C-alpha atoms as a PDB file:
ATOM      1  CA  UNK A   1     116.907 134.775  73.544  1.00  0.00           C
ATOM      2  CA  UNK A   2     118.111 133.028  76.608  1.00  0.00           C
ATOM      3  CA  UNK A   3     121.442 131.315  76.427  1.00  0.00           C
ATOM      4  CA  UNK A   4     121.912 128.576  78.287  1.00  0.00           C
ATOM      5  CA  UNK A   5     125.225 127.333  79.556  1.00  0.00           C
ATOM      6  CA  UNK A   6     125.173 123.035  80.525  1.00  0.00           C
ATOM      7  CA  UNK A   7     127.304 121.999  83.415  1.00  0.00           C
ATOM      8  CA  UNK A   8     127.483 118.894  85.083  1.00  0.00           C
ATOM      9  CA  UNK A   9     128.039 118.352  88.680  1.00  0.00           C
ATOM     10  CA  UNK A  10     129.117 115.042  90.650  1.00  0.00           C
ATOM     11  CA  UNK A  11     127.495 115.801  93.891  1.00  0.00           C
ATOM     12  CA  UNK A  12     130.104 112.800  95.581  1.00  0.00           C
ATOM     13  CA  UNK A  13     132.783 114.257  94.073  1.00  0.00           C
ATOM     14  CA  UNK A  14     135.188 117.081  95.536  1.00  0.00           C
ATOM     15  CA  UNK A  15     136.544 119.608  93.532  1.00  0.00           C
ATOM     16  CA  UNK A  16     136.367 122.739  91.863  1.00  0.00           C
ATOM     17  CA  UNK A  17     133.069 124.094  91.030  1.00  0.00           C
ATOM     18  CA  UNK A  18     132.776 124.785  87.278  1.00  0.00           C
ATOM     19  CA  UNK A  19     133.229 128.624  86.108  1.00  0.00           C
ATOM     20  CA  UNK A  20     130.780 130.340  84.266  1.00  0.00           C
ATOM     21  CA  UNK A  21     131.232 133.384  81.623  1.00  0.00           C
ATOM     22  CA  UNK A  22     128.561 135.803  80.999  1.00  0.00           C
ATOM     23  CA  UNK A  23     128.322 139.242  79.540  1.00  0.00           C
ATOM     24  CA  UNK A  24     128.082 142.193  81.961  1.00  0.00           C
ATOM     25  CA  UNK A  25     124.651 143.680  82.191  1.00  0.00           C
ATOM     26  CA  UNK A  26     122.932 140.676  79.701  1.00  0.00           C
ATOM     27  CA  UNK A  27     120.181 140.933  82.419  1.00  0.00           C
ATOM     28  CA  UNK A  28     117.637 137.863  81.987  1.00  0.00           C
ATOM     29  CA  UNK A  29     119.242 136.386  79.092  1.00  0.00           C
ATOM     30  CA  UNK A  30     121.421 133.824  80.807  1.00  0.00           C
ATOM     31  CA  UNK A  31     120.387 130.454  82.022  1.00  0.00           C
ATOM     32  CA  UNK A  32     122.718 127.443  83.632  1.00  0.00           C
ATOM     33  CA  UNK A  33     121.187 123.574  83.104  1.00  0.00           C
ATOM     34  CA  UNK A  34     123.327 121.564  85.640  1.00  0.00           C
ATOM     35  CA  UNK A  35     122.776 117.969  85.345  1.00  0.00           C
ATOM     36  CA  UNK A  36     123.371 116.212  88.970  1.00  0.00           C
ATOM     37  CA  UNK A  37     125.343 113.530  89.605  1.00  0.00           C
ATOM     38  CA  UNK A  38     125.982 111.592  92.829  1.00  0.00           C
ATOM     39  CA  UNK A  39     128.396 108.796  92.428  1.00  0.00           C
ATOM     40  CA  UNK A  40     128.178 109.315  88.500  1.00  0.00           C
ATOM     41  CA  UNK A  41     124.337 108.131  88.751  1.00  0.00           C
ATOM     42  CA  UNK A  42     121.824 110.360  88.238  1.00  0.00           C
ATOM     43  CA  UNK A  43     120.520 112.724  91.269  1.00  0.00           C
ATOM     44  CA  UNK A  44     117.050 113.788  90.940  1.00  0.00           C
ATOM     45  CA  UNK A  45     116.288 117.171  93.284  1.00  0.00           C
ATOM     46  CA  UNK A  46     113.956 115.846  96.025  1.00  0.00           C
ATOM     47  CA  UNK A  47     110.375 116.627  95.947  1.00  0.00           C
ATOM     48  CA  UNK A  48     110.014 119.763  98.298  1.00  0.00           C
ATOM     49  CA  UNK A  49     113.483 120.617  98.367  1.00  0.00           C
ATOM     50  CA  UNK A  50     114.550 124.182  97.979  1.00  0.00           C
ATOM     51  CA  UNK A  51     117.630 125.182  95.997  1.00  0.00           C
ATOM     52  CA  UNK A  52     119.741 128.441  96.566  1.00  0.00           C
ATOM     53  CA  UNK A  53     122.385 129.666  94.348  1.00  0.00           C
ATOM     54  CA  UNK A  54     125.466 131.386  95.214  1.00  0.00           C
ATOM     55  CA  UNK A  55     128.246 133.103  93.106  1.00  0.00           C
ATOM     56  CA  UNK A  56     131.577 134.883  93.538  1.00  0.00           C
ATOM     57  CA  UNK A  57     132.166 137.593  91.046  1.00  0.00           C
ATOM     58  CA  UNK A  58     135.639 138.341  89.527  1.00  0.00           C
ATOM     59  CA  UNK A  59     135.630 141.496  92.121  1.00  0.00           C
ATOM     60  CA  UNK A  60     135.263 139.239  95.270  1.00  0.00           C
ATOM     61  CA  UNK A  61     131.185 139.771  95.277  1.00  0.00           C
ATOM     62  CA  UNK A  62     129.809 137.022  96.757  1.00  0.00           C
ATOM     63  CA  UNK A  63     125.747 136.384  96.929  1.00  0.00           C
ATOM     64  CA  UNK A  64     122.968 133.707  97.653  1.00  0.00           C
ATOM     65  CA  UNK A  65     119.536 133.985  96.320  1.00  0.00           C
ATOM     66  CA  UNK A  66     116.438 131.677  95.232  1.00  0.00           C
ATOM     67  CA  UNK A  67     114.280 133.954  93.604  1.00  0.00           C
ATOM     68  CA  UNK A  68     114.733 136.691  91.099  1.00  0.00           C
ATOM     69  CA  UNK A  69     114.097 140.689  91.809  1.00  0.00           C
ATOM     70  CA  UNK A  70     110.360 139.986  90.052  1.00  0.00           C
ATOM     71  CA  UNK A  71     109.361 137.260  92.984  1.00  0.00           C
ATOM     72  CA  UNK A  72     109.862 134.352  90.312  1.00  0.00           C
ATOM     73  CA  UNK A  73     111.799 131.499  91.560  1.00  0.00           C
ATOM     74  CA  UNK A  74     115.138 131.194  90.204  1.00  0.00           C
ATOM     75  CA  UNK A  75     115.180 127.738  89.640  1.00  0.00           C
ATOM     76  CA  UNK A  76     113.191 124.857  88.226  1.00  0.00           C
ATOM     77  CA  UNK A  77     114.297 120.679  88.617  1.00  0.00           C
ATOM     78  CA  UNK A  78     113.179 117.896  86.206  1.00  0.00           C
ATOM     79  CA  UNK A  79     114.582 114.650  87.011  1.00  0.00           C
ATOM     80  CA  UNK A  80     118.224 115.440  87.519  1.00  0.00           C
ATOM     81  CA  UNK A  81     118.269 118.316  85.430  1.00  0.00           C
ATOM     82  CA  UNK A  82     118.461 121.895  87.563  1.00  0.00           C
ATOM     83  CA  UNK A  83     117.670 125.382  85.180  1.00  0.00           C
ATOM     84  CA  UNK A  84     119.099 128.045  87.221  1.00  0.00           C
ATOM     85  CA  UNK A  85     118.232 131.783  85.752  1.00  0.00           C
ATOM     86  CA  UNK A  86     121.060 134.227  86.312  1.00  0.00           C
ATOM     87  CA  UNK A  87     120.008 136.998  88.490  1.00  0.00           C
ATOM     88  CA  UNK A  88     121.007 140.466  87.616  1.00  0.00           C
ATOM     89  CA  UNK A  89     123.280 140.873  90.706  1.00  0.00           C
ATOM     90  CA  UNK A  90     125.473 138.081  89.437  1.00  0.00           C
ATOM     91  CA  UNK A  91     125.857 140.207  85.859  1.00  0.00           C
ATOM     92  CA  UNK A  92     126.985 143.680  87.293  1.00  0.00           C
END
């Protein structure tokens, strides 16, 4: 079962990126569904764009990824909704 956390990000506004809580070692079962806006209007990921996910864990570890360890892409986009799979390193 995939647990999906839904967020809305307005790319034109400065602010704190929302925090997402997840269960440690709950690998391959967490997705983020991010609705993208710009100035309150829907903003679609442009065709051919690349997406990288950056993270900060409670212990201060930081990282970035765009693929999962099995080589599959960690994200998909449909209109202004970006779906991101949380990689195992995020949940360790």
